[in-house]
Tab-separated table of C-alpha atoms in Angstrom:
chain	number	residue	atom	x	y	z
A	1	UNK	CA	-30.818	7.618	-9.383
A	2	UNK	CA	-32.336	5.877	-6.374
A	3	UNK	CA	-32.683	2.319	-8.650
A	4	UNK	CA	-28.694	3.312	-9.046
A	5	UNK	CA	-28.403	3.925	-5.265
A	6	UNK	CA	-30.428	0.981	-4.202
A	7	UNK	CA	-28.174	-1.461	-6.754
A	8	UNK	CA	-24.851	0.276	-5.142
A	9	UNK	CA	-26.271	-0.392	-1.555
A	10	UNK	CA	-26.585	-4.081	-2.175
A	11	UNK	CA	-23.498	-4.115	-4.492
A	12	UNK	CA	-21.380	-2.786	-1.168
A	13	UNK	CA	-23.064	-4.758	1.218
A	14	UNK	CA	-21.760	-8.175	-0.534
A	15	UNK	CA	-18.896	-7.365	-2.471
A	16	UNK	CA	-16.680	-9.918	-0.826
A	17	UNK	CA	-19.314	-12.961	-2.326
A	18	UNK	CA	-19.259	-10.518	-5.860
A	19	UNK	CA	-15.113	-10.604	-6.147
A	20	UNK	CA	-15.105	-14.154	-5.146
A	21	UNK	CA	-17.976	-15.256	-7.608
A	22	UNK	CA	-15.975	-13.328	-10.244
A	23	UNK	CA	-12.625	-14.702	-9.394
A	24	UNK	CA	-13.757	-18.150	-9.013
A	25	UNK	CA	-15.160	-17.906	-12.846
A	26	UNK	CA	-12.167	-16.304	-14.321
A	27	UNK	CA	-10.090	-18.535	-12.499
A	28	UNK	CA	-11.806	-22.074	-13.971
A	29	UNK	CA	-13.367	-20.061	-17.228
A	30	UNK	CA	-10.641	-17.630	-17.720
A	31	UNK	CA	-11.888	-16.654	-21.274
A	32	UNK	CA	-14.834	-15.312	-19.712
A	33	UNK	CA	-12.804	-12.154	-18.840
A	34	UNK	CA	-9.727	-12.498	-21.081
A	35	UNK	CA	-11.529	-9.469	-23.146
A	36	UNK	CA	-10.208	-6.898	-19.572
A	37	UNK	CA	-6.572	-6.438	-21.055
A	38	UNK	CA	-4.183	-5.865	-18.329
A	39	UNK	CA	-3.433	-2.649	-19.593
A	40	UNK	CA	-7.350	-1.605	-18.154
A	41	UNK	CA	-5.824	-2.107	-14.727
A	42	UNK	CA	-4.360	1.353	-14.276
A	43	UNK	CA	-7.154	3.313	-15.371
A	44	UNK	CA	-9.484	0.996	-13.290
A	45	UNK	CA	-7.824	1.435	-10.296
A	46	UNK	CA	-8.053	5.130	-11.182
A	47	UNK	CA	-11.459	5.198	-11.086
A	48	UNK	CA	-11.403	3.599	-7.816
A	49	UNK	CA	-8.930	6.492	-6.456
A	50	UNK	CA	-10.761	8.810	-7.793
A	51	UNK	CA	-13.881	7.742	-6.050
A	52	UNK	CA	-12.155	8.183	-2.912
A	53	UNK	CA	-11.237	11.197	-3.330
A	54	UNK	CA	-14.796	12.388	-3.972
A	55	UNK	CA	-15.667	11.273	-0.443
A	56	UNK	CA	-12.832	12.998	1.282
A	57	UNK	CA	-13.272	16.376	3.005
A	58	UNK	CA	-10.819	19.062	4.898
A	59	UNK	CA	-12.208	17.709	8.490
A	60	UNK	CA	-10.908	14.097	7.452
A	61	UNK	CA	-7.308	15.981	7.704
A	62	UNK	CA	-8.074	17.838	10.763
A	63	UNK	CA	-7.515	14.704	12.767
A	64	UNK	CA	-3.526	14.908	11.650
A	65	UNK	CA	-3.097	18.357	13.680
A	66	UNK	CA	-5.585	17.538	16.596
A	67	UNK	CA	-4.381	13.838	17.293
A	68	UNK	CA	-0.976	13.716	15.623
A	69	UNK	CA	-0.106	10.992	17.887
A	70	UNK	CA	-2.854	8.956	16.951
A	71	UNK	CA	-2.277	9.086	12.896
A	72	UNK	CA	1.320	8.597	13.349
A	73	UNK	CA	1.338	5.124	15.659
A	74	UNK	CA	-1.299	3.809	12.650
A	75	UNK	CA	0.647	5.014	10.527
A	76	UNK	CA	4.467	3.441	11.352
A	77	UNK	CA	2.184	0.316	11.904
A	78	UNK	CA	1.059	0.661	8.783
A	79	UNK	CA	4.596	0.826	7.109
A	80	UNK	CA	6.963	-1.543	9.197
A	81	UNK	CA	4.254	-4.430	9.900
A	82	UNK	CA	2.808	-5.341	6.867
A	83	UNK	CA	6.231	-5.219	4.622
A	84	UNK	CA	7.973	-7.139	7.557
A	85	UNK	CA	5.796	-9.613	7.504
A	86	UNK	CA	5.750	-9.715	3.702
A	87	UNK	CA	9.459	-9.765	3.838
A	88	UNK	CA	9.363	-12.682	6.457
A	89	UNK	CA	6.955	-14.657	4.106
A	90	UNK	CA	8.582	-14.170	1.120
A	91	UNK	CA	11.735	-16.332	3.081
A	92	UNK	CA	10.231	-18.999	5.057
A	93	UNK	CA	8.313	-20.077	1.984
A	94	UNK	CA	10.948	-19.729	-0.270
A	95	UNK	CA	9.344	-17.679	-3.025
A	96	UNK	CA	10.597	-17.489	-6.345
A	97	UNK	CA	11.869	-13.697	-7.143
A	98	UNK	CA	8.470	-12.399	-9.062
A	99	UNK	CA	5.950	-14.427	-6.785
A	100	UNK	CA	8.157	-12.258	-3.717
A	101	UNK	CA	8.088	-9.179	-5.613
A	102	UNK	CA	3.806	-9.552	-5.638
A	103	UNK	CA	4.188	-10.155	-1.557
A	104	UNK	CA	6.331	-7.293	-0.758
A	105	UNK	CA	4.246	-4.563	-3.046
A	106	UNK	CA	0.981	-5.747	-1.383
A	107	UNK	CA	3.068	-4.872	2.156
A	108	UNK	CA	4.475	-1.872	1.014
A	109	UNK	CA	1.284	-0.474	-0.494
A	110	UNK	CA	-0.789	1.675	1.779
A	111	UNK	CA	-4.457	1.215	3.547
A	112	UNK	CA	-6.894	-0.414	1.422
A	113	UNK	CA	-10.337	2.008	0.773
A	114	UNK	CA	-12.436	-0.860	1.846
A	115	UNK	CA	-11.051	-0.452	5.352
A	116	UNK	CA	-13.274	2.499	6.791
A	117	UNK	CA	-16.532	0.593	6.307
A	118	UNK	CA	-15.165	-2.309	7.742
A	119	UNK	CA	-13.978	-0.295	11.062
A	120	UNK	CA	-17.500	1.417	10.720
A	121	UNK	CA	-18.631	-2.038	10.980
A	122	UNK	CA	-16.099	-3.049	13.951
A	123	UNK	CA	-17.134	-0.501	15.604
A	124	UNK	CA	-14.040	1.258	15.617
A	125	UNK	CA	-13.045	4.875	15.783
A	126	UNK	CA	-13.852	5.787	11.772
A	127	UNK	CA	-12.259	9.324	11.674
A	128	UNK	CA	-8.733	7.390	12.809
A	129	UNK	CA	-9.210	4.908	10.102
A	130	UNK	CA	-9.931	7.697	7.496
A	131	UNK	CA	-7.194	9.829	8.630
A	132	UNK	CA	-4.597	6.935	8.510
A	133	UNK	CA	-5.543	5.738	4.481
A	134	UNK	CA	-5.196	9.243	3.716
A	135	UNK	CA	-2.147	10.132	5.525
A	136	UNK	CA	-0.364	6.654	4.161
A	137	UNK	CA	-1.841	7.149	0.462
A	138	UNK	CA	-0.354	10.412	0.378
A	139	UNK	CA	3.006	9.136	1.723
A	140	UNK	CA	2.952	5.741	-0.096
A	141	UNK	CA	4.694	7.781	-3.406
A	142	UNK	CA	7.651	7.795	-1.237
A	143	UNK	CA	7.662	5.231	1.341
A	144	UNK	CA	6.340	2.526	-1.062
A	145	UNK	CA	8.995	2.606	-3.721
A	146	UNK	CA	11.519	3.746	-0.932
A	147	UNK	CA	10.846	0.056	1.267
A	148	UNK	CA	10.545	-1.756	-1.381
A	149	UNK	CA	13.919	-0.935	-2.928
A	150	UNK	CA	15.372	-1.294	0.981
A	151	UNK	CA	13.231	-4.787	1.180
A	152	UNK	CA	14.167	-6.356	-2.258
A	153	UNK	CA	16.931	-4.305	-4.139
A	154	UNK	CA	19.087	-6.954	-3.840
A	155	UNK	CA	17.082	-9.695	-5.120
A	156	UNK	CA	15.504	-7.782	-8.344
A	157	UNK	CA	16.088	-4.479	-9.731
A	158	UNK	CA	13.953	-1.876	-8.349
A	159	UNK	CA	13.121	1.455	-10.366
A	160	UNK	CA	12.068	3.654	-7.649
A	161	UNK	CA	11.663	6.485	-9.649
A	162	UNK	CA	9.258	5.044	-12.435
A	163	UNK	CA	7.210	3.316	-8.962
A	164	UNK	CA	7.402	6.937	-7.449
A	165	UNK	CA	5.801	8.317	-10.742
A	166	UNK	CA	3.392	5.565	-10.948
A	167	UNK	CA	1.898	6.133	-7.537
A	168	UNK	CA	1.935	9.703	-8.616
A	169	UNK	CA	-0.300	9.526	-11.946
A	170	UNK	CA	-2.765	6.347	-10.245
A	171	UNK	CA	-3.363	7.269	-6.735
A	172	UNK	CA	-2.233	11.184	-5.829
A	173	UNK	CA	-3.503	12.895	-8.969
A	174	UNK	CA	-7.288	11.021	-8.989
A	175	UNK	CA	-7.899	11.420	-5.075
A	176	UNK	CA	-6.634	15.097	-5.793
A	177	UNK	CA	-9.016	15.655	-8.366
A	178	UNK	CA	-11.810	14.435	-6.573
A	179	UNK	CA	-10.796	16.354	-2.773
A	180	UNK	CA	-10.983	19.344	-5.345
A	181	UNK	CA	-13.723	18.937	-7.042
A	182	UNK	CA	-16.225	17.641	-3.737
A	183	UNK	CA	-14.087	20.795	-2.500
A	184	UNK	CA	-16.307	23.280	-4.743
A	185	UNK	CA	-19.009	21.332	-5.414
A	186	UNK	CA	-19.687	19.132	-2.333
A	187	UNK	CA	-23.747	19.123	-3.013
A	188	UNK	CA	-23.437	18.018	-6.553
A	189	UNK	CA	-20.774	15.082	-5.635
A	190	UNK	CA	-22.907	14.665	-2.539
A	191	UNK	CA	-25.596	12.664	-5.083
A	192	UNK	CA	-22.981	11.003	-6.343
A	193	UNK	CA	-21.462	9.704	-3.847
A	194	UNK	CA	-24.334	7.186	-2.973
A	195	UNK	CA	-23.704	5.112	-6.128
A	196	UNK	CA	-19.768	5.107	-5.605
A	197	UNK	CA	-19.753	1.501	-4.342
A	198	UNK	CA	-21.382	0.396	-7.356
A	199	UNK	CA	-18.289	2.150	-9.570
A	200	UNK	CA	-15.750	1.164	-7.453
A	201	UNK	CA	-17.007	-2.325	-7.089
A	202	UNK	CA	-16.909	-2.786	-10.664
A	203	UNK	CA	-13.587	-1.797	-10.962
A	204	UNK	CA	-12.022	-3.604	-8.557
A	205	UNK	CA	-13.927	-6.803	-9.462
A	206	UNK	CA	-12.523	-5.816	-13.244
A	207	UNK	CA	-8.955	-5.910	-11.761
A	208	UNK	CA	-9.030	-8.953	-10.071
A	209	UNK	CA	-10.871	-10.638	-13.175
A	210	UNK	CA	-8.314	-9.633	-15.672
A	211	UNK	CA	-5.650	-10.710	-13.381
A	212	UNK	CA	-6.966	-14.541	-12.339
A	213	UNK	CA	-8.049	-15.104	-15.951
A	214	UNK	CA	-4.595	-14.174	-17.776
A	215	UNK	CA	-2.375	-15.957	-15.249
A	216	UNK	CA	-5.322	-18.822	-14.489
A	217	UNK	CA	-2.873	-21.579	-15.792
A	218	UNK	CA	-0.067	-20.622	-13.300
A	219	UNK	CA	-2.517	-19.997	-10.337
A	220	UNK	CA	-4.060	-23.594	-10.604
A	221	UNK	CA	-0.068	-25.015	-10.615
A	222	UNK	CA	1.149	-22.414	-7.570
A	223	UNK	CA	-2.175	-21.062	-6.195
A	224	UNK	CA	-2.061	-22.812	-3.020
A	225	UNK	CA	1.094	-21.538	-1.582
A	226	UNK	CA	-0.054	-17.784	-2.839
A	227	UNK	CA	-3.094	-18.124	-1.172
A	228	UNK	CA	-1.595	-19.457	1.919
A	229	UNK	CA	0.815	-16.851	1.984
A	230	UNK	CA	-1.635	-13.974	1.078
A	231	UNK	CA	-4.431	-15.593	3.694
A	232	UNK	CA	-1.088	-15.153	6.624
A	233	UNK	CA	0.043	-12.095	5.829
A	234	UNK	CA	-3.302	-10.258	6.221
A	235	UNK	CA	-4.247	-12.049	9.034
A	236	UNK	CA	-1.095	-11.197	10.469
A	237	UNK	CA	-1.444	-7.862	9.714
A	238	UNK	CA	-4.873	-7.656	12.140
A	239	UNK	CA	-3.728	-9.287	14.934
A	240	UNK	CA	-0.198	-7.685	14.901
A	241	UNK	CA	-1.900	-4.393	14.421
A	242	UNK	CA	-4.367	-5.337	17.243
A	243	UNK	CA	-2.089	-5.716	19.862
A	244	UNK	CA	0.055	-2.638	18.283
A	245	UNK	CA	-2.658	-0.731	19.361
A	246	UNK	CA	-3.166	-2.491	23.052
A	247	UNK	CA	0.379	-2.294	24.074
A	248	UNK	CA	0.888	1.523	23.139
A	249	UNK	CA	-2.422	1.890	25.712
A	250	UNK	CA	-4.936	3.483	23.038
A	251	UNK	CA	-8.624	2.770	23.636
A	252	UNK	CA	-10.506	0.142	21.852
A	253	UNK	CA	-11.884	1.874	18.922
A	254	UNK	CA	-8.220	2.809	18.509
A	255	UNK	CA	-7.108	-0.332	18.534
A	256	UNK	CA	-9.783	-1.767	15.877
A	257	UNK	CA	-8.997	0.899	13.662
A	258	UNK	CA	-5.694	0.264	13.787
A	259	UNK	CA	-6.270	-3.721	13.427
A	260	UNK	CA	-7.949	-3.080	10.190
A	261	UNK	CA	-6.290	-0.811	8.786
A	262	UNK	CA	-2.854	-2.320	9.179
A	263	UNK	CA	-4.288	-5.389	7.825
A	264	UNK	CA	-6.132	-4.394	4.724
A	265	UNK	CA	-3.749	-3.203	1.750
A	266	UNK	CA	-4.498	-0.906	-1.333
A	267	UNK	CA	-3.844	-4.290	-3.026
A	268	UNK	CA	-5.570	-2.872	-6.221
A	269	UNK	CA	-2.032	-0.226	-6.694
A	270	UNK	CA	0.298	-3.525	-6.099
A	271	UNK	CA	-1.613	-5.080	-8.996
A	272	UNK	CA	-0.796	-2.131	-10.962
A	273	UNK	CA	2.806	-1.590	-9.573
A	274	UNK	CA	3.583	-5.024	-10.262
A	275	UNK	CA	2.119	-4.722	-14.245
A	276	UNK	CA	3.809	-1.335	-14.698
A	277	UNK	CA	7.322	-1.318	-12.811
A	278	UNK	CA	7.832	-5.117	-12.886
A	279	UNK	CA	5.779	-6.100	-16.477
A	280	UNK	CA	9.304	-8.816	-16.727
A	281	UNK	CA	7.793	-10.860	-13.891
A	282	UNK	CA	4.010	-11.319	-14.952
A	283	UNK	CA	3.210	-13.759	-11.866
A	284	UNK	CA	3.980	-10.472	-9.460
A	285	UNK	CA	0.584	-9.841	-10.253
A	286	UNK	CA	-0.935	-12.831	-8.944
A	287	UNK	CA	-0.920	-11.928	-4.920
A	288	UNK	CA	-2.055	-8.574	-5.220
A	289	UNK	CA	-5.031	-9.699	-7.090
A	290	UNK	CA	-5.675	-12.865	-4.509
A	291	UNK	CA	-5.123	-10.322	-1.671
A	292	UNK	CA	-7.662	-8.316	-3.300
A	293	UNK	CA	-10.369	-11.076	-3.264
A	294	UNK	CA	-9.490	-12.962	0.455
A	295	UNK	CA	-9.259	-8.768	2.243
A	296	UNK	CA	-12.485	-8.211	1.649
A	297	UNK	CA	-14.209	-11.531	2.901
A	298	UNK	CA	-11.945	-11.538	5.867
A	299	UNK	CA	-12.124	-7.913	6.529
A	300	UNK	CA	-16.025	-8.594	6.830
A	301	UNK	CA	-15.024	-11.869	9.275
A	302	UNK	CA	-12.496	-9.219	11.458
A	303	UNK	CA	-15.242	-6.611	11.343
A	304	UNK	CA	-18.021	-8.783	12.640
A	305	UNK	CA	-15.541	-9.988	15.377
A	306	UNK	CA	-14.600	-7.008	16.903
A	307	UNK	CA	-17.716	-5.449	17.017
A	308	UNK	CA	-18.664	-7.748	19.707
A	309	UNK	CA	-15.766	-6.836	21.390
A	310	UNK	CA	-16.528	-4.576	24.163
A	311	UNK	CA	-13.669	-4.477	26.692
């Protein structure tokens, strides 16, 4: 268990170099990874839910009823910013309809789990960054289907229910299972939870492979503008959520929470949103899994910036 734990430690520590490694070889050796069917990407992303919910606990909700205030600003941050800008994107570069559906379900999704070890890393205020990915991941079967439909309804058809019930089964159901289970057996998941990383790592590095290496062709001939687009939008997202944060006259901590959690998406779910609710555009995978690989190398970059902010 500690060779496990010591693997997982470094496995966290560079996962950003890991998922680009791995998307760089599936992108210019896709058959290296053409064996990950896309159909893996649900229960992969699974995994990763369910991982998450083995590390949450009834004080990470406490925060909602002691600083309400708090958890809703992030939150309304989190679900008018990042589809805005999406939306915006989506226009000024002209998109076609299934490379805009990708860009809207990455903005629509909620916080990404990577984003409370980045604020950890900021500096920021952590129980604020875990209360707002739980509080949007439970909302998300509602809002995301709801915005998206309100976003793009008119350009493709958008089954809200079969997105609600998606969200459902992949994200509320595994973090359930594991709140329960760490609920009644907190010292058994407790040596567990050490190696998570490694798990979730895996996964997500198992998404993003299966993704680049079946739609390699396409990203090669369109890539740039996807990653241009992805690169903006999550930038965006920080500084937008940044100054969110300063003009509403929270603290610091508050405002780097905010920052990076507005700015880092779940974009693991739009990946599987996008293969499940939208399989008749394939490419609407694509920026979900290039969001996936550029979050986590910037949210590093964001994290080592504001933690030398001070004032």
């Amino acid at each position: 268990m500690k060779v496990l734990e010591k693997i997982s430690g470094l496995v966290g520590k560079f996962m950003a170099v890991i998922v680009l490694v791995i998307a760089a070889m599936a992108l210019f050796v896709p058959t290296t990874f053409l064996w990950i069917k896309g159909s893996y990407i649900t229960p992969l992303l699974m995994i990763v839910m369910f991982g998450m919910g083995l590390t949450l606990k009834f004080d990470d909700f406490k925060l909602v009823f002691s600083r309400p205030k708090d958890v809703l600003i992030g939150c309304l941050a989190q679900f008018t910013i990042m589809p805005l800008i999406a939306l915006l994107l989506t226009k000024i570069f002209n998109l076609p309809p299934e490379l805009a559906v990708g860009v809207v379900l990455v903005g629509t999704c909620p916080g990404g789990t990577s984003s409370n070890v980045m604020t950890y890393l900021a500096k920021g205020d952590i129980a604020l960054s875990v209360a707002m990915t739980s509080v949007s991941t439970v909302l998300a079967p509602i809002l995301t289907p709801l915005i998206t439909k309100l976003l793009i309804g008119q350009t493709v058809s958008v089954d809200v229910m079969s997105m609600f019930i998606s969200i459902v089964k992949v994200v509320i159901l595994p973090i359930g299972l594991g709140f329960i289970i760490n609920s009644f057996f907190g010292k058994i998941t407790e040596k567990f939870v050490k190696v998570l990383p490694l798990v979730s790592v895996t996964a997500i590095v198992a998404i993003v492979a299966s993704v680049v290496a079946s739609n390699s062709e396409k990203i090669l001939t369109s890539g740039l503008i996807i990653i241009l687009v992805v690169v903006l939008h999550n930038c965006l997202g920080y500084v937008i959520g940044f100054i969110v944060g300063k003009v509403l006259g929270l603290d610091l901590s508050k405002q780097k929470a905010i920052a990076i959690e507005v700015g880092m998406q779940n974009s693991g779910l739009a990946t599987s949103l996008a293969a499940t609710s939208f399989a008749q555009y394939p490419l609407a995978t694509i920026p979900g899994a290039v969001f996936s690989v550029w979050h986590n190398i910037s949210g590093a970059i964001a994290a080592n910036i504001l933690s030398r902010k001070e004032s």
